[in-house]
Short mmCIF file of C-alpha atoms in Angstrom, two decimals:
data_model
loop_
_atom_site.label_atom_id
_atom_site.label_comp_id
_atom_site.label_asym_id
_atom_site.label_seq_id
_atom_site.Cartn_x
_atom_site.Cartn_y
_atom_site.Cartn_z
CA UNK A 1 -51.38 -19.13 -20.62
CA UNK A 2 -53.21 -17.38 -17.72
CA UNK A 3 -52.43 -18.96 -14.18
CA UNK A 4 -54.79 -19.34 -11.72
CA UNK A 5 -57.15 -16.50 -10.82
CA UNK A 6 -58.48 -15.95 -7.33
CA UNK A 7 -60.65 -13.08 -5.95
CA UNK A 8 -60.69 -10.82 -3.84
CA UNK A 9 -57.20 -10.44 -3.06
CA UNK A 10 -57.88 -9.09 0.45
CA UNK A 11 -60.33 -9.29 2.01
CA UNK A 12 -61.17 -7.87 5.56
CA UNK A 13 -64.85 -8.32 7.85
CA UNK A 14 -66.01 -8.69 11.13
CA UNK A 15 -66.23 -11.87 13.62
CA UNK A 16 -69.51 -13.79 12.61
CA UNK A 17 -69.79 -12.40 9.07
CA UNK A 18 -69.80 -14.97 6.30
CA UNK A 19 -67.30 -14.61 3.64
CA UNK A 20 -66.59 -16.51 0.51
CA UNK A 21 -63.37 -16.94 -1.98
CA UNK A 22 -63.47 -17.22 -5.77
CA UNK A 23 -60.78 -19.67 -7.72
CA UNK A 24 -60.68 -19.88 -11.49
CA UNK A 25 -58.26 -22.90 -12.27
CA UNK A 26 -55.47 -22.79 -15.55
CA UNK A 27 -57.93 -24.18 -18.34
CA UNK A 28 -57.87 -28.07 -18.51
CA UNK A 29 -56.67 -28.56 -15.18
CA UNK A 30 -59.60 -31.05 -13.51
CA UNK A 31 -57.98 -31.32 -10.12
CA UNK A 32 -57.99 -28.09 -7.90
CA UNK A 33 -56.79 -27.74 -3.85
CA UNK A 34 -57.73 -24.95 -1.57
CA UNK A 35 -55.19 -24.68 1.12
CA UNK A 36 -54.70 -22.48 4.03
CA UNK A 37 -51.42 -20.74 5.24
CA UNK A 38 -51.09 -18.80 9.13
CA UNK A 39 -49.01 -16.45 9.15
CA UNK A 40 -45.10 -17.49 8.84
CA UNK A 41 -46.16 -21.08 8.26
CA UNK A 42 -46.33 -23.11 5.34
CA UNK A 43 -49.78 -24.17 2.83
CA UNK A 44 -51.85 -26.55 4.68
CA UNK A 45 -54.77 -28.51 2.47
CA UNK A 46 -57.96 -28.27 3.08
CA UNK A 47 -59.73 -29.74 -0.09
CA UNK A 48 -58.96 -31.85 -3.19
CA UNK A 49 -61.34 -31.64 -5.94
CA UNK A 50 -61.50 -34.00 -8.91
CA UNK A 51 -63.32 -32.22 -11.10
CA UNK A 52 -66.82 -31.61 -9.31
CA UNK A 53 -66.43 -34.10 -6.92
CA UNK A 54 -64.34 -33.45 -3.62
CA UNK A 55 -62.25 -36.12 -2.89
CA UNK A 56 -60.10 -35.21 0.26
CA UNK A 57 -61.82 -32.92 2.68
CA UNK A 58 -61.03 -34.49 5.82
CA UNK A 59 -58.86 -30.72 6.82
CA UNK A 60 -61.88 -28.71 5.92
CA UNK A 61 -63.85 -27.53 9.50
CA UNK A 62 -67.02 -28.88 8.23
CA UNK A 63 -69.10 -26.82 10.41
CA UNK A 64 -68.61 -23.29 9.20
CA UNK A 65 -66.31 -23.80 5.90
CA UNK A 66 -67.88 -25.11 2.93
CA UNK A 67 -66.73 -25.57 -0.64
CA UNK A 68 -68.22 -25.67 -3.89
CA UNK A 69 -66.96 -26.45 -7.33
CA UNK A 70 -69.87 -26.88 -9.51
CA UNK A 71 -69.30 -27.90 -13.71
CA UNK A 72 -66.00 -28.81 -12.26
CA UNK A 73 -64.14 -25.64 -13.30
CA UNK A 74 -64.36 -22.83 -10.96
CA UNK A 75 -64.73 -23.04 -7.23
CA UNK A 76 -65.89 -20.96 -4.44
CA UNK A 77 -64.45 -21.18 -0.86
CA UNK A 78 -67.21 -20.25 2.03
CA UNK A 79 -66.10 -19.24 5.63
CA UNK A 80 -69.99 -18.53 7.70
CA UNK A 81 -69.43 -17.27 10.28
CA UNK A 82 -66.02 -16.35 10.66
CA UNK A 83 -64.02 -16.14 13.24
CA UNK A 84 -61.02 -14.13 15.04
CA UNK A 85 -58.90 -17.21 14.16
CA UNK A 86 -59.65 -17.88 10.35
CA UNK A 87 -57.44 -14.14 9.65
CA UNK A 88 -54.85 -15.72 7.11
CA UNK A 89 -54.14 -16.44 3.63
CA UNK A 90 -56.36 -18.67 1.30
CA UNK A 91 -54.95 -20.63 -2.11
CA UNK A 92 -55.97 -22.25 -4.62
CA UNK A 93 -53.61 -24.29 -6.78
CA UNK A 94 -54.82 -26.20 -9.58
CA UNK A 95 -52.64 -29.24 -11.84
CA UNK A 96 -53.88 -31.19 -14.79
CA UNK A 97 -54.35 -34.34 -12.82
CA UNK A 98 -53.20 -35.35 -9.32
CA UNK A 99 -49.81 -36.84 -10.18
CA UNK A 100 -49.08 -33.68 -11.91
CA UNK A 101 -47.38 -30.26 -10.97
CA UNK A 102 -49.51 -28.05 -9.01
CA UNK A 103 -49.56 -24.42 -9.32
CA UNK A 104 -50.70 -21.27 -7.56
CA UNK A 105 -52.71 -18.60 -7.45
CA UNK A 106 -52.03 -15.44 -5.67
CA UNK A 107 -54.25 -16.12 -2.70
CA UNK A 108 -56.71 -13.95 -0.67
CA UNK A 109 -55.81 -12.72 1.99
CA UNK A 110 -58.48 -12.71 4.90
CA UNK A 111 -58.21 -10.67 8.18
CA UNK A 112 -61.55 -10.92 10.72
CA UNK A 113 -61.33 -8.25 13.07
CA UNK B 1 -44.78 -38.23 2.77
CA UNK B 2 -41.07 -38.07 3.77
CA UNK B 3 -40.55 -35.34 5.77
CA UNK B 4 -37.46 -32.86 4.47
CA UNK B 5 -35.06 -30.51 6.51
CA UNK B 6 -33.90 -27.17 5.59
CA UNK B 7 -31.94 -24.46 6.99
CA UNK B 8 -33.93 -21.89 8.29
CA UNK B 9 -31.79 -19.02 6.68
CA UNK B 10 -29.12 -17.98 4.11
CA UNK B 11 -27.82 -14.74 2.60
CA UNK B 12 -26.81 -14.77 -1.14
CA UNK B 13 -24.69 -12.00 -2.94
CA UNK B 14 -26.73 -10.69 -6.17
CA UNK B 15 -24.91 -12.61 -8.97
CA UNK B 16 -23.63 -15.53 -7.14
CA UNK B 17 -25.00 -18.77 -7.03
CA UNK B 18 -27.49 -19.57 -4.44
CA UNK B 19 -27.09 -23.55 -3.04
CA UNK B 20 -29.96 -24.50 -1.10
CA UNK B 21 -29.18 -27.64 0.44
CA UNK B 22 -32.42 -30.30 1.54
CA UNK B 23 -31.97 -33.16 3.57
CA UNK B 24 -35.14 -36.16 2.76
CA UNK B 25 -33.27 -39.20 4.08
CA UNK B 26 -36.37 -41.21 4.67
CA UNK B 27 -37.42 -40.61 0.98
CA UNK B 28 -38.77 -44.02 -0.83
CA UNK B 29 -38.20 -44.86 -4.17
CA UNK B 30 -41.33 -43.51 -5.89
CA UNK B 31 -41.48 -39.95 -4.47
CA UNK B 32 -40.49 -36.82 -6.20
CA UNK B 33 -38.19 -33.38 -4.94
CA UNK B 34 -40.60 -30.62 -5.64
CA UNK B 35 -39.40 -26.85 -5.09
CA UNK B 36 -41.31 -24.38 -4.53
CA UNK B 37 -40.98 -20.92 -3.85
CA UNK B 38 -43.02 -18.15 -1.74
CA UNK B 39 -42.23 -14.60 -2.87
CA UNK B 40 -44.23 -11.93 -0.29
CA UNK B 41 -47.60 -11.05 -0.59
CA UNK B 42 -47.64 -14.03 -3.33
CA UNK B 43 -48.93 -17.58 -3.84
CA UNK B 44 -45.99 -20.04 -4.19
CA UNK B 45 -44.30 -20.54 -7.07
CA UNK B 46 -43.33 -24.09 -8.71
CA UNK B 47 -39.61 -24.58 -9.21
CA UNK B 48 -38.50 -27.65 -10.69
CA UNK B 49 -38.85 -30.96 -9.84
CA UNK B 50 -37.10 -34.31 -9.93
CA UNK B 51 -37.07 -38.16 -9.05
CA UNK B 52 -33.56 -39.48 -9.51
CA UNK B 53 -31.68 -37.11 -12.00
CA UNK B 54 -30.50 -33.96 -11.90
CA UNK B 55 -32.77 -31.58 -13.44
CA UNK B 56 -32.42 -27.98 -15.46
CA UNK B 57 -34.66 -25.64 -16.40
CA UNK B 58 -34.99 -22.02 -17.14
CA UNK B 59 -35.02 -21.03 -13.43
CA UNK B 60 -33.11 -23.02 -11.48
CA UNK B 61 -30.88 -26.81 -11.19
CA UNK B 62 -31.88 -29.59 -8.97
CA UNK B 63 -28.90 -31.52 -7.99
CA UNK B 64 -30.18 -34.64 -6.51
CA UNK B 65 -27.47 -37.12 -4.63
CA UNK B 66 -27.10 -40.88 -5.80
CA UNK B 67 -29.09 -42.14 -2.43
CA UNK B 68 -31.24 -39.77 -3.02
CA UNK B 69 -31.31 -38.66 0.60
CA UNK B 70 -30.44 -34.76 -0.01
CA UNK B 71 -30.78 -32.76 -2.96
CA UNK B 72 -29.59 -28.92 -3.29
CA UNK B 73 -31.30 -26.09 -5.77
CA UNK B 74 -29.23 -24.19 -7.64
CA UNK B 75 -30.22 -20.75 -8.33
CA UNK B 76 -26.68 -19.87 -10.66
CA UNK B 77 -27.13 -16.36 -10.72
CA UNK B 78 -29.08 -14.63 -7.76
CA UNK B 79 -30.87 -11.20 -8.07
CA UNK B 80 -32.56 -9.20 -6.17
CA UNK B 81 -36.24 -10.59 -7.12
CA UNK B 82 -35.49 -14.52 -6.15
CA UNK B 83 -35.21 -12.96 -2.24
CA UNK B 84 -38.04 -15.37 -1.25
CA UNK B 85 -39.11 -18.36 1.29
CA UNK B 86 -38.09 -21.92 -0.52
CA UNK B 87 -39.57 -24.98 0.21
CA UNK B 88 -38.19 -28.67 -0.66
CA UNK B 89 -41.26 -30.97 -0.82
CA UNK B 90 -41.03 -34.58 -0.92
CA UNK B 91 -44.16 -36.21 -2.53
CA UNK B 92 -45.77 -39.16 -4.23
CA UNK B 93 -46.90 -36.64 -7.07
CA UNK B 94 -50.10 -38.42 -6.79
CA UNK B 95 -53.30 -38.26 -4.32
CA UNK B 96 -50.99 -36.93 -1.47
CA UNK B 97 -51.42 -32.92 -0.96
CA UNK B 98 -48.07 -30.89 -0.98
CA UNK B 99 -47.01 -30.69 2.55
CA UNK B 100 -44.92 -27.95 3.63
CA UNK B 101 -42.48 -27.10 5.79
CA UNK B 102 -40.98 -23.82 7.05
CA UNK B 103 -38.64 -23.97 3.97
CA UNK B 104 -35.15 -21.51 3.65
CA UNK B 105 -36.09 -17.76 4.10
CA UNK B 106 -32.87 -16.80 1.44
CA UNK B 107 -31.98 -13.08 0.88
CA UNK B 108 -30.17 -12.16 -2.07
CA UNK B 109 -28.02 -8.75 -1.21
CA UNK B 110 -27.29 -6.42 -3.38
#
């Protein structure tokens, strides 16, 4: 069974650029999380989605990130414009339902320069 | 959620049996142990998992005390490629994100 996909792996732009982050969930899994982890920290949440409709965003900086997950399958993470301070890693995890096990992609890994 | 202590640190000899203790002693009766695992350069990894008894599974043993205030992962025979950052997560399993801590950083030397 393939895991969760994201892309790019690394990605790396200037200050005020926009940028955006792909996530392709394990097949059948409705609920998907992007989270956010600084470096030497631990994941941080920044959205829930159930299926296509997000259902905890309330860690998401609403005025330059934005997220999409349209048909309720994949899901594209949108940083415009970015900033010095968004360099880190982005991940997607995915789980059948929200009471079940979530699991991982490989993350992208953003540096703003 | 309950929030969970670990040690920062621990060294492991490649073969031996890595114990990483976790301390949740404000854990209520419907949350879950979650481990998790961050290899570098990778997304983490889901362990194992457990509410009361001890689990198995093909990568690792959660030992979880009768109060359920501390639990410990076993990892029975260490190599080189579990050298990674652990995290013990204490959860609902329900519409409560993972939160995490710092977790163990555990070497395994060769």
């Amino acid at each position: 069974e393939a895991g969760v996909v994201q892309s790019p792996r690394y990605k790396i732009i200037e200050k005020k650029q926009p940028v955006a982050f792909w996530c392709n969930p394990i097949s059948g899994h409705n609920t998907l999380y992007w989270y956010l982890q600084n470096l030497g920290q631990g994941p941080e949440l920044l959205i829930r989605y159930e299926n296509e409709e997000a259902v905890d965003d309330s860690q998401l900086p609403k005025d330059r990130f934005s997220a999409e997950r349209l048909k309720g399958v994949d899901s594209t993470l949108k940083i415009q414009p970015a900033e010095l301070g968004d360099s880190a890693v982005y991940l997607c995890a995915s789980s059948q339902s929200p009471r079940e096990t979530q699991y991982f992609g490989p993350g992208t890994r953003l540096l703003v320069l | 959620d309950a929030k969970t202590t670990q040690p920062t640190s621990m060294d492991c000899a490649e073969g031996r049996a890595a114990n990483l203790p976790c301390n949740h002693s404000t854990i209520s009766g419907n949350e879950y142990v979650y481990w998790y695992r961050q290899i570098h350069s990778q997304g983490p990894q889901y362990i194992i998992h457990g509410l009361k008894n001890n689990e198995t599974n093909e990568m690792a043993s959660l030992i979880i005390t009768e109060d359920r205030k501390s639990s410990t992962l076993i990892l029975p025979h260490a190599t080189l490629r579990d050298t990674a950052v652990y995290y013990c997560i204490v959860t609902f399993s329900g519409n409560t994100p993972l939160v995490f801590g710092k977790g163990t950083r555990l070497s395994v030397i060769a």
